[in-house]
PDB file of C-alpha atoms in Angstrom:
ATOM      1  CA  HIS U   1       8.748  57.488  48.076  1.00 47.00           C
ATOM      2  CA  GLY U   2      10.780  55.615  50.691  1.00 47.00           C
ATOM      3  CA  ARG U   3       8.220  52.782  50.905  1.00 56.00           C
ATOM      4  CA  PRO U   4       9.203  49.203  49.987  1.00 56.00           C
ATOM      5  CA  VAL U   5       7.765  47.844  46.741  1.00 56.00           C
ATOM      6  CA  VAL U   6       5.688  44.769  47.608  1.00 60.00           C
ATOM      7  CA  PHE U   7       4.897  43.682  44.034  1.00 65.00           C
ATOM      8  CA  PRO U   8       7.752  45.025  41.859  1.00 66.00           C
ATOM      9  CA  LYS U   9       6.465  43.517  38.608  1.00 67.00           C
ATOM     10  CA  GLN U  10       3.044  45.174  38.875  1.00 72.00           C
ATOM     11  CA  TRP U  11       4.623  48.406  40.125  1.00 70.00           C
ATOM     12  CA  TYR U  12       6.960  48.631  37.110  1.00 69.00           C
ATOM     13  CA  GLN U  13       4.163  47.754  34.697  1.00 72.00           C
ATOM     14  CA  ARG U  14       2.102  50.678  36.020  1.00 76.00           C
ATOM     15  CA  ARG U  15       5.160  52.928  35.853  1.00 73.00           C
ATOM     16  CA  VAL U  16       5.829  51.967  32.215  1.00 73.00           C
ATOM     17  CA  ARG U  17       2.192  52.518  31.234  1.00 73.00           C
ATOM     18  CA  GLY U  18       2.072  55.835  33.027  1.00 74.00           C
ATOM     19  CA  TYR U  19       5.447  57.392  32.133  1.00 75.00           C
ATOM     20  CA  HIS U  20       7.412  55.446  29.535  1.00 77.00           C
ATOM     21  CA  LEU U  21       5.077  54.235  26.770  1.00 81.00           C
ATOM     22  CA  GLY U  22       6.577  56.955  24.570  1.00 83.00           C
ATOM     23  CA  THR U  23      10.080  55.684  25.336  1.00 85.00           C
ATOM     24  CA  VAL U  24       9.124  52.146  24.279  1.00 85.00           C
ATOM     25  CA  ALA U  25       7.314  53.386  21.166  1.00 87.00           C
ATOM     26  CA  PHE U  26      10.146  55.710  20.103  1.00 89.00           C
ATOM     27  CA  GLY U  27      12.805  53.011  20.420  1.00 88.00           C
ATOM     28  CA  SER U  28      10.657  50.535  18.510  1.00 90.00           C
ATOM     29  CA  CYS U  29       9.919  53.159  15.841  1.00 91.00           C
ATOM     30  CA  ILE U  30      13.639  53.644  15.146  1.00 91.00           C
ATOM     31  CA  ILE U  31      14.124  49.905  14.591  1.00 92.00           C
ATOM     32  CA  ALA U  32      10.975  49.745  12.440  1.00 93.00           C
ATOM     33  CA  ILE U  33      12.205  52.617  10.223  1.00 93.00           C
ATOM     34  CA  ILE U  34      15.565  50.904   9.682  1.00 92.00           C
ATOM     35  CA  GLN U  35      13.830  47.624   8.825  1.00 92.00           C
ATOM     36  CA  LEU U  36      11.493  49.469   6.435  1.00 93.00           C
ATOM     37  CA  ILE U  37      14.463  51.006   4.601  1.00 92.00           C
ATOM     38  CA  ARG U  38      16.078  47.559   4.355  1.00 91.00           C
ATOM     39  CA  THR U  39      12.836  46.115   2.969  1.00 92.00           C
ATOM     40  CA  ILE U  40      12.612  48.886   0.343  1.00 90.00           C
ATOM     41  CA  LEU U  41      16.230  48.284  -0.685  1.00 88.00           C
ATOM     42  CA  ALA U  42      15.588  44.528  -0.940  1.00 88.00           C
ATOM     43  CA  TYR U  43      12.526  45.228  -3.114  1.00 87.00           C
ATOM     44  CA  ILE U  44      14.581  47.498  -5.386  1.00 84.00           C
ATOM     45  CA  GLN U  45      17.305  44.860  -5.610  1.00 82.00           C
ATOM     46  CA  ASN U  46      14.788  42.175  -6.550  1.00 83.00           C
ATOM     47  CA  LYS U  47      13.079  44.296  -9.212  1.00 80.00           C
ATOM     48  CA  THR U  48      16.250  45.591 -10.862  1.00 78.00           C
ATOM     49  CA  LYS U  49      18.559  42.571 -10.504  1.00 76.00           C
ATOM     50  CA  ASP U  50      18.496  41.851 -14.268  1.00 73.00           C
ATOM     51  CA  SER U  51      19.078  45.403 -15.459  1.00 72.00           C
ATOM     52  CA  GLN U  52      21.414  46.934 -12.871  1.00 68.00           C
ATOM     53  CA  SER U  53      25.140  47.345 -13.441  1.00 76.00           C
ATOM     54  CA  GLU U  54      27.831  45.745 -11.305  1.00 78.00           C
ATOM     55  CA  PHE U  55      28.506  49.058  -9.567  1.00 79.00           C
ATOM     56  CA  VAL U  56      24.849  49.521  -8.587  1.00 80.00           C
ATOM     57  CA  LYS U  57      24.624  45.883  -7.479  1.00 81.00           C
ATOM     58  CA  TYR U  58      27.626  46.179  -5.146  1.00 84.00           C
ATOM     59  CA  LEU U  59      26.428  49.587  -3.936  1.00 85.00           C
ATOM     60  CA  LEU U  60      23.064  48.131  -2.895  1.00 84.00           C
ATOM     61  CA  LEU U  61      24.802  45.205  -1.216  1.00 86.00           C
ATOM     62  CA  CYS U  62      27.028  47.593   0.742  1.00 90.00           C
ATOM     63  CA  LEU U  63      23.994  49.630   1.787  1.00 90.00           C
ATOM     64  CA  GLN U  64      22.222  46.473   2.956  1.00 90.00           C
ATOM     65  CA  CYS U  65      25.298  45.437   4.954  1.00 91.00           C
ATOM     66  CA  CYS U  66      25.630  48.884   6.551  1.00 92.00           C
ATOM     67  CA  LEU U  67      21.932  48.991   7.439  1.00 91.00           C
ATOM     68  CA  TRP U  68      22.112  45.480   8.910  1.00 92.00           C
ATOM     69  CA  CYS U  69      25.057  46.515  11.113  1.00 92.00           C
ATOM     70  CA  PHE U  70      23.290  49.752  12.070  1.00 92.00           C
ATOM     71  CA  GLU U  71      20.149  47.818  13.022  1.00 92.00           C
ATOM     72  CA  LYS U  72      22.146  45.454  15.260  1.00 91.00           C
ATOM     73  CA  ILE U  73      23.896  48.395  16.933  1.00 89.00           C
ATOM     74  CA  MET U  74      20.612  50.226  17.512  1.00 90.00           C
ATOM     75  CA  LYS U  75      18.996  47.104  18.972  1.00 90.00           C
ATOM     76  CA  PHE U  76      21.922  46.767  21.377  1.00 88.00           C
ATOM     77  CA  ILE U  77      21.752  50.435  22.381  1.00 88.00           C
ATOM     78  CA  ASN U  78      17.945  50.311  22.626  1.00 90.00           C
ATOM     79  CA  ARG U  79      18.025  47.360  24.994  1.00 88.00           C
ATOM     80  CA  ASN U  80      20.556  49.009  27.279  1.00 88.00           C
ATOM     81  CA  ALA U  81      18.711  52.344  27.040  1.00 89.00           C
ATOM     82  CA  TYR U  82      15.526  50.627  28.234  1.00 88.00           C
ATOM     83  CA  ILE U  83      17.488  49.185  31.154  1.00 86.00           C
ATOM     84  CA  TYR U  84      18.836  52.635  32.037  1.00 87.00           C
ATOM     85  CA  THR U  85      15.331  54.108  31.793  1.00 86.00           C
ATOM     86  CA  ALA U  86      14.012  51.361  34.083  1.00 81.00           C
ATOM     87  CA  PHE U  87      16.242  52.310  37.015  1.00 79.00           C
ATOM     88  CA  LYS U  88      16.735  56.028  36.314  1.00 81.00           C
ATOM     89  CA  GLY U  89      13.388  57.053  34.829  1.00 80.00           C
ATOM     90  CA  SER U  90      15.030  59.253  32.180  1.00 83.00           C
ATOM     91  CA  ALA U  91      13.778  59.879  28.650  1.00 84.00           C
ATOM     92  CA  PHE U  92      14.825  57.688  25.713  1.00 86.00           C
ATOM     93  CA  CYS U  93      17.342  60.086  24.133  1.00 86.00           C
ATOM     94  CA  THR U  94      18.904  60.875  27.504  1.00 87.00           C
ATOM     95  CA  SER U  95      19.179  57.162  28.301  1.00 87.00           C
ATOM     96  CA  CYS U  96      20.776  56.459  24.905  1.00 88.00           C
ATOM     97  CA  LYS U  97      23.343  59.217  25.483  1.00 88.00           C
ATOM     98  CA  LYS U  98      24.184  58.008  28.997  1.00 88.00           C
ATOM     99  CA  VAL U  99      24.336  54.338  27.990  1.00 87.00           C
ATOM    100  CA  PHE U 100      26.499  55.070  24.959  1.00 87.00           C
ATOM    101  CA  GLY U 101      28.965  56.910  27.201  1.00 87.00           C
ATOM    102  CA  LEU U 102      28.991  54.072  29.758  1.00 84.00           C
ATOM    103  CA  LEU U 103      29.527  51.410  27.094  1.00 84.00           C
ATOM    104  CA  LEU U 104      32.192  53.452  25.320  1.00 84.00           C
ATOM    105  CA  SER U 105      34.157  53.925  28.535  1.00 82.00           C
ATOM    106  CA  ASN U 106      33.914  50.195  29.324  1.00 79.00           C
ATOM    107  CA  VAL U 107      34.507  48.671  25.889  1.00 79.00           C
ATOM    108  CA  VAL U 108      36.801  45.902  27.151  1.00 77.00           C
ATOM    109  CA  ARG U 109      34.457  44.997  29.969  1.00 76.00           C
ATOM    110  CA  VAL U 110      31.486  44.926  27.583  1.00 79.00           C
ATOM    111  CA  GLY U 111      33.374  42.471  25.380  1.00 79.00           C
ATOM    112  CA  VAL U 112      34.301  40.317  28.367  1.00 77.00           C
ATOM    113  CA  ILE U 113      30.778  40.250  29.797  1.00 77.00           C
ATOM    114  CA  ASN U 114      29.207  39.485  26.404  1.00 79.00           C
ATOM    115  CA  CYS U 115      31.685  36.703  25.601  1.00 81.00           C
ATOM    116  CA  VAL U 116      31.436  35.034  28.999  1.00 80.00           C
ATOM    117  CA  GLY U 117      27.679  35.549  29.233  1.00 82.00           C
ATOM    118  CA  MET U 118      26.978  34.236  25.735  1.00 85.00           C
ATOM    119  CA  PHE U 119      29.139  31.167  26.370  1.00 87.00           C
ATOM    120  CA  ILE U 120      27.414  30.359  29.677  1.00 87.00           C
ATOM    121  CA  LEU U 121      23.943  30.876  28.181  1.00 88.00           C
ATOM    122  CA  PHE U 122      24.865  28.702  25.202  1.00 90.00           C
ATOM    123  CA  ILE U 123      26.023  25.939  27.554  1.00 92.00           C
ATOM    124  CA  GLY U 124      22.715  26.222  29.422  1.00 91.00           C
ATOM    125  CA  LYS U 125      20.643  25.965  26.226  1.00 91.00           C
ATOM    126  CA  PHE U 126      22.783  23.088  24.999  1.00 92.00           C
ATOM    127  CA  LEU U 127      22.308  21.171  28.251  1.00 93.00           C
ATOM    128  CA  VAL U 128      18.543  21.687  28.125  1.00 92.00           C
ATOM    129  CA  VAL U 129      18.395  20.320  24.569  1.00 92.00           C
ATOM    130  CA  ILE U 130      20.662  17.352  25.409  1.00 93.00           C
ATOM    131  CA  VAL U 131      18.649  16.412  28.515  1.00 93.00           C
ATOM    132  CA  THR U 132      15.395  16.687  26.535  1.00 91.00           C
ATOM    133  CA  ALA U 133      16.770  14.503  23.736  1.00 90.00           C
ATOM    134  CA  ILE U 134      18.054  11.852  26.176  1.00 90.00           C
ATOM    135  CA  LEU U 135      14.766  11.729  28.108  1.00 89.00           C
ATOM    136  CA  GLY U 136      12.812  11.578  24.857  1.00 85.00           C
ATOM    137  CA  TYR U 137      14.992   8.729  23.614  1.00 83.00           C
ATOM    138  CA  PHE U 138      14.477   6.611  26.731  1.00 83.00           C
ATOM    139  CA  MET U 139      10.737   7.377  26.781  1.00 80.00           C
ATOM    140  CA  MET U 140      10.091   6.551  23.108  1.00 78.00           C
ATOM    141  CA  LYS U 141      12.545   3.800  22.200  1.00 75.00           C
ATOM    142  CA  ASN U 142      10.403   1.117  23.864  1.00 73.00           C
ATOM    143  CA  ASP U 143       7.103   2.438  22.497  1.00 71.00           C
ATOM    144  CA  ASP U 144       5.724  -0.218  20.107  1.00 70.00           C
ATOM    145  CA  ASP U 145       3.406   2.302  18.443  1.00 72.00           C
ATOM    146  CA  LEU U 146       6.371   4.313  17.122  1.00 69.00           C
ATOM    147  CA  TYR U 147       8.168   2.999  14.063  1.00 74.00           C
ATOM    148  CA  PHE U 148      10.733   5.812  13.979  1.00 76.00           C
ATOM    149  CA  TRP U 149      11.479   7.539  17.285  1.00 77.00           C
ATOM    150  CA  ALA U 150      14.097  10.020  15.988  1.00 80.00           C
ATOM    151  CA  ILE U 151      11.568  12.474  14.473  1.00 83.00           C
ATOM    152  CA  PRO U 152       9.565  13.023  17.719  1.00 83.00           C
ATOM    153  CA  VAL U 153      12.819  13.394  19.665  1.00 85.00           C
ATOM    154  CA  LEU U 154      14.099  15.918  17.126  1.00 88.00           C
ATOM    155  CA  ILE U 155      10.865  17.922  17.289  1.00 90.00           C
ATOM    156  CA  ALA U 156      10.944  17.859  21.115  1.00 89.00           C
ATOM    157  CA  SER U 157      14.567  19.039  21.057  1.00 90.00           C
ATOM    158  CA  ILE U 158      13.682  21.952  18.760  1.00 92.00           C
ATOM    159  CA  PHE U 159      10.837  23.025  21.057  1.00 93.00           C
ATOM    160  CA  ALA U 160      13.153  22.625  24.062  1.00 92.00           C
ATOM    161  CA  PHE U 161      15.685  24.946  22.434  1.00 92.00           C
ATOM    162  CA  ALA U 162      12.964  27.542  21.704  1.00 92.00           C
ATOM    163  CA  VAL U 163      11.720  27.435  25.308  1.00 92.00           C
ATOM    164  CA  ALA U 164      15.274  27.545  26.710  1.00 91.00           C
ATOM    165  CA  HIS U 165      16.145  30.480  24.458  1.00 91.00           C
ATOM    166  CA  THR U 166      13.067  32.362  25.704  1.00 90.00           C
ATOM    167  CA  PHE U 167      13.843  31.747  29.379  1.00 89.00           C
ATOM    168  CA  PHE U 168      17.575  32.380  29.105  1.00 89.00           C
ATOM    169  CA  SER U 169      16.919  35.695  27.338  1.00 87.00           C
ATOM    170  CA  VAL U 170      15.585  36.907  30.699  1.00 86.00           C
ATOM    171  CA  TYR U 171      18.953  36.051  32.271  1.00 86.00           C
ATOM    172  CA  GLU U 172      20.677  37.840  29.391  1.00 86.00           C
ATOM    173  CA  ILE U 173      18.730  41.007  30.168  1.00 86.00           C
ATOM    174  CA  GLY U 174      19.591  40.537  33.832  1.00 85.00           C
ATOM    175  CA  ILE U 175      23.318  40.330  33.020  1.00 84.00           C
ATOM    176  CA  ASP U 176      23.103  43.525  30.970  1.00 86.00           C
ATOM    177  CA  ALA U 177      21.154  45.286  33.726  1.00 85.00           C
ATOM    178  CA  ILE U 178      23.726  44.315  36.377  1.00 84.00           C
ATOM    179  CA  PHE U 179      26.566  45.554  34.174  1.00 83.00           C
ATOM    180  CA  ILE U 180      24.857  48.904  33.452  1.00 85.00           C
ATOM    181  CA  CYS U 181      24.291  49.374  37.185  1.00 84.00           C
ATOM    182  CA  PHE U 182      27.933  48.419  37.808  1.00 82.00           C
ATOM    183  CA  ALA U 183      29.206  50.961  35.255  1.00 82.00           C
ATOM    184  CA  GLU U 184      26.929  53.694  36.605  1.00 83.00           C
ATOM    185  CA  ASP U 185      28.016  52.946  40.174  1.00 80.00           C
ATOM    186  CA  GLU U 186      31.675  53.115  39.185  1.00 79.00           C
ATOM    187  CA  THR U 187      31.092  56.426  37.374  1.00 80.00           C
ATOM    188  CA  LYS U 188      29.218  58.096  40.243  1.00 79.00           C
ATOM    189  CA  ASN U 189      31.249  56.747  43.158  1.00 76.00           C
ATOM    190  CA  ASP U 190      34.936  56.174  43.918  1.00 72.00           C
ATOM    191  CA  GLY U 191      34.881  54.237  47.195  1.00 70.00           C
ATOM    192  CA  THR U 192      35.773  57.209  49.417  1.00 74.00           C
ATOM    193  CA  PRO U 193      33.731  58.029  52.555  1.00 78.00           C
ATOM    194  CA  GLY U 194      30.403  59.451  51.473  1.00 77.00           C
ATOM    195  CA  ARG U 195      30.782  58.010  47.963  1.00 75.00           C
ATOM    196  CA  GLU U 196      30.932  54.303  48.731  1.00 74.00           C
ATOM    197  CA  TYR U 197      30.273  51.751  46.015  1.00 75.00           C
ATOM    198  CA  TYR U 198      26.902  50.029  45.989  1.00 75.00           C
ATOM    199  CA  MET U 199      28.309  46.995  44.169  1.00 75.00           C
ATOM    200  CA  SER U 200      29.628  44.018  46.081  1.00 72.00           C
ATOM    201  CA  LYS U 201      33.349  43.346  46.285  1.00 72.00           C
ATOM    202  CA  ASN U 202      32.875  39.962  44.619  1.00 75.00           C
ATOM    203  CA  LEU U 203      31.293  41.596  41.568  1.00 71.00           C
ATOM    204  CA  MET U 204      34.064  44.180  41.328  1.00 72.00           C
ATOM    205  CA  GLU U 205      36.772  41.530  41.615  1.00 70.00           C
ATOM    206  CA  TRP U 206      35.088  39.255  39.066  1.00 66.00           C
ATOM    207  CA  VAL U 207      34.790  41.990  36.431  1.00 65.00           C
ATOM    208  CA  ASP U 208      38.383  43.157  36.992  1.00 63.00           C
ATOM    209  CA  ASN U 209      39.736  39.596  36.912  1.00 60.00           C
ATOM    210  CA  SER U 210      37.833  38.858  33.695  1.00 56.00           C
ATOM    211  CA  GLY U 211      39.301  41.963  32.085  1.00 55.00           C
ATOM    212  CA  GLU U 212      42.802  40.972  33.154  1.00 58.00           C
ATOM    213  CA  ALA U 213      42.277  37.456  31.775  1.00 52.00           C
ATOM    214  CA  ILE U 214      41.248  38.832  28.374  1.00 54.00           C
ATOM    215  CA  LYS U 215      44.264  41.183  28.335  1.00 58.00           C
ATOM    216  CA  ASN U 216      46.625  38.327  29.203  1.00 58.00           C
ATOM    217  CA  LEU U 217      45.131  36.179  26.459  1.00 56.00           C
ATOM    218  CA  ARG U 218      45.608  38.936  23.900  1.00 63.00           C
ATOM    219  CA  ARG U 219      49.174  39.486  25.119  1.00 67.00           C
ATOM    220  CA  LYS U 220      49.946  35.787  24.701  1.00 66.00           C
ATOM    221  CA  LYS U 221      48.511  35.792  21.175  1.00 67.00           C
ATOM    222  CA  LYS U 222      50.683  38.773  20.229  1.00 73.00           C
ATOM    223  CA  GLN U 223      53.751  37.033  21.655  1.00 72.00           C
ATOM    224  CA  GLN U 224      52.955  33.870  19.701  1.00 70.00           C
ATOM    225  CA  LYS U 225      52.544  35.862  16.480  1.00 71.00           C
ATOM    226  CA  ALA U 226      55.842  37.666  17.111  1.00 72.00           C
ATOM    227  CA  GLN U 227      57.618  34.360  17.757  1.00 70.00           C
ATOM    228  CA  ALA U 228      56.125  32.891  14.570  1.00 71.00           C
ATOM    229  CA  ARG U 229      57.370  35.892  12.565  1.00 72.00           C
ATOM    230  CA  VAL U 230      60.849  35.548  14.065  1.00 65.00           C
ATOM    231  CA  GLY U 231      60.863  31.840  13.227  1.00 64.00           C
ATOM    232  CA  LYS U 232      59.852  32.523   9.614  1.00 63.00           C
ATOM    233  CA  SER U 233      62.534  35.192   9.217  1.00 64.00           C
ATOM    234  CA  ASN U 234      65.160  32.794  10.611  1.00 61.00           C
ATOM    235  CA  ASP U 235      64.061  30.090   8.175  1.00 59.00           C
ATOM    236  CA  VAL U 236      64.351  32.531   5.270  1.00 54.00           C
ATOM    237  CA  ASN U 237      67.854  33.565   6.385  1.00 59.00           C
ATOM    238  CA  MET U 238      68.939  29.940   6.641  1.00 59.00           C
ATOM    239  CA  GLU U 239      67.651  29.232   3.134  1.00 59.00           C
ATOM    240  CA  ASP U 240      69.559  32.243   1.761  1.00 57.00           C
ATOM    241  CA  MET U 241      72.768  30.999   3.374  1.00 57.00           C
TER     242      MET U 241
END
């Protein structure tokens, strides 16, 4: 309503409870139905594993694989649809349609953002675990009451990874939210007067440079494969001579 939001977390919680509980429930229901079908198929596989033919066995395995892939895709679309609903206020199906179009038109960028983001988050989790293990080692190695310090350090490292994974998942959602806003901004605006971009120039340059880096890497791989094929064909011609 034109007024600044003083407590955004509480404001969005009230907004979700008041307008979007159905959106959350519907998205969760889709995932639950897919998981239920997978559970039923696994039960059928377990009960008929001694009597089923090879064709039926491979058919059930293919169905399980397809449902697993479909579940992963729906979880990805659900998460981005929730993000779109959060800043647009649209219904679940509308958000899914809009998000699917945005992701489909930015396939290369989605791959770049996911690869770079996953690598950076993995490095962060790894550093947290390493620091926890090192601190635990120096704290416990001189403790006379401990006969074997490796087990407590290992347990502390596992808990550190779980905590780091939980906290870094928030950053993962933040990366996805920034990218969805970026794609929506690029779709709605073109930089002309009256339709200026909301994104910063640094963000635009970073995304474009990342895309160019991925394209150059793929181009180099294709050139290396072509050179390897030429080298093999030359070797074959030399052997024939």
